[in-house]
CSV table of C-alpha atoms and ligand atoms in Angstrom, one decimal:
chain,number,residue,atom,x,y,z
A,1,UNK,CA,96.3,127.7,98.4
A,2,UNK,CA,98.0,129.9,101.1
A,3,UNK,CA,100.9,131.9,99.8
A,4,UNK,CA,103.9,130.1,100.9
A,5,UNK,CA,106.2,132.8,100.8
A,6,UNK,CA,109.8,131.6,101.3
A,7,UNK,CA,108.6,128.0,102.2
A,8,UNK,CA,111.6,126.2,100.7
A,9,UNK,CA,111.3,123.5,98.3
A,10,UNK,CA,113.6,120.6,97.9
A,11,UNK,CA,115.2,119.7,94.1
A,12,UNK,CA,117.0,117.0,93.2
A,13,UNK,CA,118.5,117.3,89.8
A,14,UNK,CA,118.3,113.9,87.9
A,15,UNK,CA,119.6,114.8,84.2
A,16,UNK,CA,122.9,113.2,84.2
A,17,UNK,CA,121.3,110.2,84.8
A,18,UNK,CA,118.2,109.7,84.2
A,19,UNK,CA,118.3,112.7,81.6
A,20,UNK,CA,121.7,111.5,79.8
A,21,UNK,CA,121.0,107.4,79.8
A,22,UNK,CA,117.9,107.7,77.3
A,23,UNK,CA,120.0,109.7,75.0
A,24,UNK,CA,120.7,107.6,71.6
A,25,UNK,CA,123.8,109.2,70.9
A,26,UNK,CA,127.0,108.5,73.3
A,27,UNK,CA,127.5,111.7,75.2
A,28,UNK,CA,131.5,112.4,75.4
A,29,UNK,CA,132.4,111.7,79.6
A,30,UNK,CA,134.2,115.5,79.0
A,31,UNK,CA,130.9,117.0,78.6
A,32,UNK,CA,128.9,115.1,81.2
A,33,UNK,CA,131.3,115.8,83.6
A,34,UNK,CA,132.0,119.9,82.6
A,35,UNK,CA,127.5,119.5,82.6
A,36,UNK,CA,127.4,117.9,85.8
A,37,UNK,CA,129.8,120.7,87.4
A,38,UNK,CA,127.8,123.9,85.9
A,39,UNK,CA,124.6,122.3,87.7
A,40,UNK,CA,126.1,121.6,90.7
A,41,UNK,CA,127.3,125.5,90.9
A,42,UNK,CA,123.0,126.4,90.5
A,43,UNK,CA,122.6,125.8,94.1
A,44,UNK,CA,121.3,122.7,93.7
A,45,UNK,CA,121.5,120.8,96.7
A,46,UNK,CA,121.0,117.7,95.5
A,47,UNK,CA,122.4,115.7,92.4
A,48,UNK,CA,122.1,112.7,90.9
A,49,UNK,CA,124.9,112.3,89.4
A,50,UNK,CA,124.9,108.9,87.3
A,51,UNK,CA,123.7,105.0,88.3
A,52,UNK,CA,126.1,101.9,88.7
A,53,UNK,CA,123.6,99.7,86.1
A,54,UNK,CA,125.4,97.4,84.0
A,55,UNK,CA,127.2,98.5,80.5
A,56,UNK,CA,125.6,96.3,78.5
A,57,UNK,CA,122.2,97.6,79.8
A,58,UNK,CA,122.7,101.2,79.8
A,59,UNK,CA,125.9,101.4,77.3
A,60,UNK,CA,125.5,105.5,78.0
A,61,UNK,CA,126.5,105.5,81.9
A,62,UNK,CA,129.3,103.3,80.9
A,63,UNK,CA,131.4,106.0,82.3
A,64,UNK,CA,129.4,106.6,85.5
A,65,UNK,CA,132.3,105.8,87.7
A,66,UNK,CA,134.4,107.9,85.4
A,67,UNK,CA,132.6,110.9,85.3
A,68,UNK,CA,132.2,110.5,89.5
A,69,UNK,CA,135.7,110.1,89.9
A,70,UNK,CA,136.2,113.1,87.5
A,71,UNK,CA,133.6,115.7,88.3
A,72,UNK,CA,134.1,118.2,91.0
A,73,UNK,CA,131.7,119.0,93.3
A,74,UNK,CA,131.2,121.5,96.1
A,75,UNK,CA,131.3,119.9,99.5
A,76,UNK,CA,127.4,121.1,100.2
A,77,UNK,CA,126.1,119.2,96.7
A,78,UNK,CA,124.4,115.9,98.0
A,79,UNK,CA,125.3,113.7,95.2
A,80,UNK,CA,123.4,110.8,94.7
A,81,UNK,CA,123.9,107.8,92.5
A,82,UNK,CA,121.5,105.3,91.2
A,83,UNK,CA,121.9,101.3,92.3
A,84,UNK,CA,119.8,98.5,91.0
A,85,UNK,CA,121.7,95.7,93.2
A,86,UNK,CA,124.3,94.7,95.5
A,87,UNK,CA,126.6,94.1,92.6
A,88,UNK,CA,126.0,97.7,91.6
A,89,UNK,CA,126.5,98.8,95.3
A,90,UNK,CA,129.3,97.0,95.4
A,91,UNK,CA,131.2,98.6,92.5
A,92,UNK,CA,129.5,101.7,93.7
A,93,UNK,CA,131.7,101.7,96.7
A,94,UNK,CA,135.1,101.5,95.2
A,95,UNK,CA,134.1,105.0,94.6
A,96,UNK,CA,132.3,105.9,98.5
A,97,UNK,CA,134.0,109.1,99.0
A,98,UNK,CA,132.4,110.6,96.3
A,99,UNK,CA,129.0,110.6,96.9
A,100,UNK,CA,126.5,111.0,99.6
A,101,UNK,CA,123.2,109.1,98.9
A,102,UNK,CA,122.1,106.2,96.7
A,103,UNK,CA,118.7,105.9,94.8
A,104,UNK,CA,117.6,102.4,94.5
A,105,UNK,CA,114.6,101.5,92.3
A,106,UNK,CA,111.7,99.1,91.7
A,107,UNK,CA,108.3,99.3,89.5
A,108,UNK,CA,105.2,99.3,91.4
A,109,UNK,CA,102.9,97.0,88.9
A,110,UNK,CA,104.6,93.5,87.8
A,111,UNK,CA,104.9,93.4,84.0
A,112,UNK,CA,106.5,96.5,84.5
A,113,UNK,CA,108.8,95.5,87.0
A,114,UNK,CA,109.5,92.4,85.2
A,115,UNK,CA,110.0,94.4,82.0
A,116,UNK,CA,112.5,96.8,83.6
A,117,UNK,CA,114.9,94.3,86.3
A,118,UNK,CA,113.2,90.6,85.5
A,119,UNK,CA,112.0,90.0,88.4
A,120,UNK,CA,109.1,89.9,90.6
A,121,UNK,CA,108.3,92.7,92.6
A,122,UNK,CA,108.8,90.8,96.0
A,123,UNK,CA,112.4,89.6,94.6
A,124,UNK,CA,113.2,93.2,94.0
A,125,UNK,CA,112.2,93.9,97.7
A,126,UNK,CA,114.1,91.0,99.1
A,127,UNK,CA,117.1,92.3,97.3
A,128,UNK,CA,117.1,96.4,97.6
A,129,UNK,CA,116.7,95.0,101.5
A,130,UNK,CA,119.7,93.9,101.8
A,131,UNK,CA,121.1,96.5,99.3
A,132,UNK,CA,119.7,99.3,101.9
A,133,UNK,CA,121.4,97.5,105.4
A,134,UNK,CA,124.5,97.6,103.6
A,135,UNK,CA,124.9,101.0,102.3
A,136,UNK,CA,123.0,102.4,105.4
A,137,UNK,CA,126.4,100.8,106.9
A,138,UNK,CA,128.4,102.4,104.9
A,139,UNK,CA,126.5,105.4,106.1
A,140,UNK,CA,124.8,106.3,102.8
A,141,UNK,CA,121.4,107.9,102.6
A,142,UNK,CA,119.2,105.9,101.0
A,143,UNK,CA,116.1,106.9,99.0
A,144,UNK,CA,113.5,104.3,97.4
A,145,UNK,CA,112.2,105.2,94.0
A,146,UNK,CA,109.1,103.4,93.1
A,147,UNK,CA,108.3,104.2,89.4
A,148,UNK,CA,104.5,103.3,87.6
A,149,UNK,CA,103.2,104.7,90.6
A,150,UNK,CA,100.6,106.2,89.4
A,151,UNK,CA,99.9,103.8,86.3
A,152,UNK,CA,101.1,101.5,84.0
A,153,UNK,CA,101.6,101.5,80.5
A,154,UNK,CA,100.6,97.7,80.6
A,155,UNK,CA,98.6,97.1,83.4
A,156,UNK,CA,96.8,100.4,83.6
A,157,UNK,CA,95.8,101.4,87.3
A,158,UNK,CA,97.8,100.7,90.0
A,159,UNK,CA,95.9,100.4,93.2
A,160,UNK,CA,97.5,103.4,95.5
A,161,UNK,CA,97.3,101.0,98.6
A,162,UNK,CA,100.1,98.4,96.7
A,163,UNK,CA,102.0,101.7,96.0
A,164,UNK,CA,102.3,102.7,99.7
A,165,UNK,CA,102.9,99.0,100.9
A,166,UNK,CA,106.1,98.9,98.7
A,167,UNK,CA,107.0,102.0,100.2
A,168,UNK,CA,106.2,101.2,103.8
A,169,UNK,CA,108.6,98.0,102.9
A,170,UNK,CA,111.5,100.3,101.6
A,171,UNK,CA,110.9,102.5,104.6
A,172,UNK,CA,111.0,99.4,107.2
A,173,UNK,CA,114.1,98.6,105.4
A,174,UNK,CA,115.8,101.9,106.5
A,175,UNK,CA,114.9,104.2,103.4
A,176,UNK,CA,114.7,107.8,104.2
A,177,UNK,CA,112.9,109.1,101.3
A,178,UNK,CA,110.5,107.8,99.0
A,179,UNK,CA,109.7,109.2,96.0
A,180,UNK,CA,107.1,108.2,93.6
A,181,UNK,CA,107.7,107.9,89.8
A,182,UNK,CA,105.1,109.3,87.2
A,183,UNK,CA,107.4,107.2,84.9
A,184,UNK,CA,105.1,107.1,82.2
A,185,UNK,CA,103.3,110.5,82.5
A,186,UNK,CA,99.8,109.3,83.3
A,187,UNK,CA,99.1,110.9,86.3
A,188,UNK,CA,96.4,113.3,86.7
A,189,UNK,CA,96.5,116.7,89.4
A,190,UNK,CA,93.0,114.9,91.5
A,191,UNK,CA,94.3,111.6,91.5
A,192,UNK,CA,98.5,113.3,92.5
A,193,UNK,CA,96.7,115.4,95.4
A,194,UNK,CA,94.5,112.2,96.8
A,195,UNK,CA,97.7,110.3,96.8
A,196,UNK,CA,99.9,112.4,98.4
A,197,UNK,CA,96.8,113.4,100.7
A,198,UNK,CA,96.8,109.6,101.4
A,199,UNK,CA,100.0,108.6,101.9
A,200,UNK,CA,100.9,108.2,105.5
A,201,UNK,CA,104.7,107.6,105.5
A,202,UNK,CA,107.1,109.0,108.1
A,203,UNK,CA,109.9,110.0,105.6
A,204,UNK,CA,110.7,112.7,103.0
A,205,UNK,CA,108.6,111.7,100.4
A,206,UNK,CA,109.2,113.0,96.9
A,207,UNK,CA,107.3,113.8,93.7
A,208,UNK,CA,109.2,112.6,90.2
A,209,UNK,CA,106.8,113.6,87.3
A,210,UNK,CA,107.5,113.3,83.4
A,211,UNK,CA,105.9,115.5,81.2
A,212,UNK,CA,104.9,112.9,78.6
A,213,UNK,CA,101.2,114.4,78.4
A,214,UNK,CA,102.0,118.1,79.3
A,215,UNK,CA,100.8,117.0,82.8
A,216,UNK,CA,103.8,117.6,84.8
A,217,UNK,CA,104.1,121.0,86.4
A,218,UNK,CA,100.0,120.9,87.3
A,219,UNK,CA,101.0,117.6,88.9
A,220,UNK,CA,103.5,119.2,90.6
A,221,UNK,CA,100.9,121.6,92.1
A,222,UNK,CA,99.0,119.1,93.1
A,223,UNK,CA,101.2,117.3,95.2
A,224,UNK,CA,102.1,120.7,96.8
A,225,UNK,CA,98.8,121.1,98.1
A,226,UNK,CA,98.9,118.1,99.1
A,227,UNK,CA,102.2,119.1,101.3
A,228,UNK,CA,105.0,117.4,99.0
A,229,UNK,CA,108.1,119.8,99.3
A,230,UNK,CA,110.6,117.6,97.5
A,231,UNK,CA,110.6,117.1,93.5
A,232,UNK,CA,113.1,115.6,91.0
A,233,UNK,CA,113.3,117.1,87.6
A,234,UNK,CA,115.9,117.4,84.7
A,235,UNK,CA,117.2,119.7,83.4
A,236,UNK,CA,116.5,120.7,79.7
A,237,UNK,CA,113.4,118.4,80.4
A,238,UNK,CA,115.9,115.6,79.1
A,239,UNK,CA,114.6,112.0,79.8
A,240,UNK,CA,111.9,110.2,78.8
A,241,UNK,CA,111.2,106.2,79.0
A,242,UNK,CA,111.5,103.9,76.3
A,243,UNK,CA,107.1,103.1,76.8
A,244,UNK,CA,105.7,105.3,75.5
A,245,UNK,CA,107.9,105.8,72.4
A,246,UNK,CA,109.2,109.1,71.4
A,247,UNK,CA,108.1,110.2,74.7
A,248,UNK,CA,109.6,113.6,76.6
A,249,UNK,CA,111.0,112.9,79.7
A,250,UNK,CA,110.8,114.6,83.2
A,251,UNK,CA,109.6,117.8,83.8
A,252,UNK,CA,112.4,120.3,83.3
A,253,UNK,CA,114.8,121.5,86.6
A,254,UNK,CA,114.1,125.2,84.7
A,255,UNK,CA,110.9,125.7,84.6
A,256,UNK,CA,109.7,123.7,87.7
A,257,UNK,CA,112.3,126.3,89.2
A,258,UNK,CA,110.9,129.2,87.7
A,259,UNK,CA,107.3,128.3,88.5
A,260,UNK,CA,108.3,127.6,92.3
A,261,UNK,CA,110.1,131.0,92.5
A,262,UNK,CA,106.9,132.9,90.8
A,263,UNK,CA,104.6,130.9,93.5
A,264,UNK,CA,106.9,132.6,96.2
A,265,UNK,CA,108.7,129.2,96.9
A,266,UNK,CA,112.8,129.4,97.5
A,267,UNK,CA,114.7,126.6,96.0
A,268,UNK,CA,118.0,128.3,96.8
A,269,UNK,CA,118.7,127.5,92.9
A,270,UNK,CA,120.2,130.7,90.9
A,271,UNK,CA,117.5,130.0,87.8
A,272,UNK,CA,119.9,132.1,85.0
A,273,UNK,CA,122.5,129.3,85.8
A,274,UNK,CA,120.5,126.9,85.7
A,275,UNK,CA,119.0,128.0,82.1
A,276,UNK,CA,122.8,128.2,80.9
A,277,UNK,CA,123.4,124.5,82.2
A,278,UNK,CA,120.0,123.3,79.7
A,279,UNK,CA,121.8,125.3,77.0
A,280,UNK,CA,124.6,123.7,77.3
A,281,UNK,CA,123.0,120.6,77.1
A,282,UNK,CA,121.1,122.0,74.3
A,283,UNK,CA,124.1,122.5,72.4
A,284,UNK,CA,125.7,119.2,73.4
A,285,UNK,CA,123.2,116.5,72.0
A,286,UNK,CA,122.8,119.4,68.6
A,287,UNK,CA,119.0,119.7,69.4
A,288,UNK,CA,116.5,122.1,70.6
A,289,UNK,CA,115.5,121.0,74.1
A,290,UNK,CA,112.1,120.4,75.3
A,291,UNK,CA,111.6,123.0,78.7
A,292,UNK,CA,109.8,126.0,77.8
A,293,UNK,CA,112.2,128.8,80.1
A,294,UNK,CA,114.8,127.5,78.0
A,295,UNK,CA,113.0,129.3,75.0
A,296,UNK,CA,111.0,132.0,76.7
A,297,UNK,CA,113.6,132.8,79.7
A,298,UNK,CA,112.3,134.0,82.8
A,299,UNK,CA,110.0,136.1,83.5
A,300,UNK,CA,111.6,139.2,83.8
A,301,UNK,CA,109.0,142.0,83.7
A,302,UNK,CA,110.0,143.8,86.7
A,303,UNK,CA,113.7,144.5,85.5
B,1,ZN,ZN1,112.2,110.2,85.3
């Protein structure tokens, strides 16, 4: 690969949400919100800040619009919140001034789907639709999230050309990113690079990899050969997915920004700050974190 010195690489931070809502214990909102402020003084640019699912489904974001409402954010933070329907867009809004984008989600194999929302995959693409019209009205970026995309803990494969027809429908719809969930870790660097290498979609389109199998940062090379600039990760490699149990979760913000910045990449993301957020966290949920520059720090030879 070329060196792509100061190519700039896109990161959206997804820990307070997807991070935070597979934690077992209730995090206090004080600490998500002073967490969600350190990261958004990194230099992140973007920030998913927490999702407007139901309480009874995700009884950890029960405080989303709390910690929104509470959390202060610099002006030139993109903060994005998830949405899984109009009803959660609609409660979303009560809130619009303080955020910028919304992430709305769908599985790309059926059980999974099914599993996840209960419904098919074609109802969930009737109703993120009409979910997209109206917050692109409201004039709210909108990026598609298509998880299992590169397998299925119950179906196995899933064909690449069903992934890229969701995606062309979420991109008809008005989407302006799509990014594709490794929600399960099965991915593999070949089959990330044909992907991406196939994938002929006119948007930003976005890499989200879990490190469930130790995969995740070769995926992430992968996909930038294949010309993917945009990632999500999590900081403190927080996450995970209920399938397979005890899993880790997504790749960590830390050292996905440390590997970038070694490669020659610019994230504009201050990577000793970002280590301090993950040890807050650390120290938070009263457990050693999974990301590795947590424990080893940066490299730091040249000091
Ligand atoms: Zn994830």
């Amino acid at each position: 690969m070329p060196t792509p010195e100061g190519e700039f690489v896109h990161i959206r931070e997804v820990g307070p949400r997807d991070g935070f809502q597979n934690e077992p214990e209730i995090i206090p909102t004080v600490d998500k919100v002073r967490l969600v402020e350190m990261l958004a003084r990194t230099g992140l640019r973007r920030l998913e800040v927490t999702s407007f699912v139901r309480a009874d489904v995700i009884p950890q974001l029960a405080d989303g619009a709390e910690v929104l409402r509470r959390a202060d954010i610099p002006d030139d933070v993109s903060v994005t919140v998830l949405i899984p329907n109009e009803r959660g867009l609609e409660n979303a809004l009560e809130l619009r001034d303080r955020f910028d984008e919304v992430n709305l989600f769908l599985s790309a194999s059926e059980t999974h789907n099914r599993k996840n929302v209960n419904r098919s995959i074609e109802e969930s693409l009737v109703g993120l639709e009409r979910v997209v019209t109206r917050a692109r009205g409201e004039g709210l970026r909108c990026e598609g999230v298509i998880s299992v995309a590169f397998g299925c803990p119950y179906e196995g494969d899933v064909p690449r050309e069903r992934v890229f027809a969701i995606a062309r429908r979420l991109v008809d719809a008005g989407c302006e990113e799509i990014a594709f969930g490794d929600t399960t870790g099965m991915a593999n660097p070949h089959q990330v690079r044909e992907f991406f290498t196939d994938a002929e979609l006119d948007v930003q389109l976005t890499a989200h990899f879990h490190n469930t199998r130790g995969q995740g940062l070769a995926n992430v090379v992968a996909a930038l050969a294949a010309g993917v600039r945009s990632f999500e990760s999590s900081f403190g490699e927080l996450g995970g997915c209920p399938v397979p149990r005890g899993a880790t979760g997504n790749i960590a913000s830390e050292d996905l920004v440390s590997m970038l910045h070694e490669m020659g990449y610019e994230t504009g993301i201050d990577l000793e700050r970002l280590i301090a957020c993950a040890r807050e966290a650390q120290r938070v949920m009263g457990r050693p974190l999974g990301s590795h520059v947590l424990t080893a720090g940066p490299v730091d030879w040249r000091r």
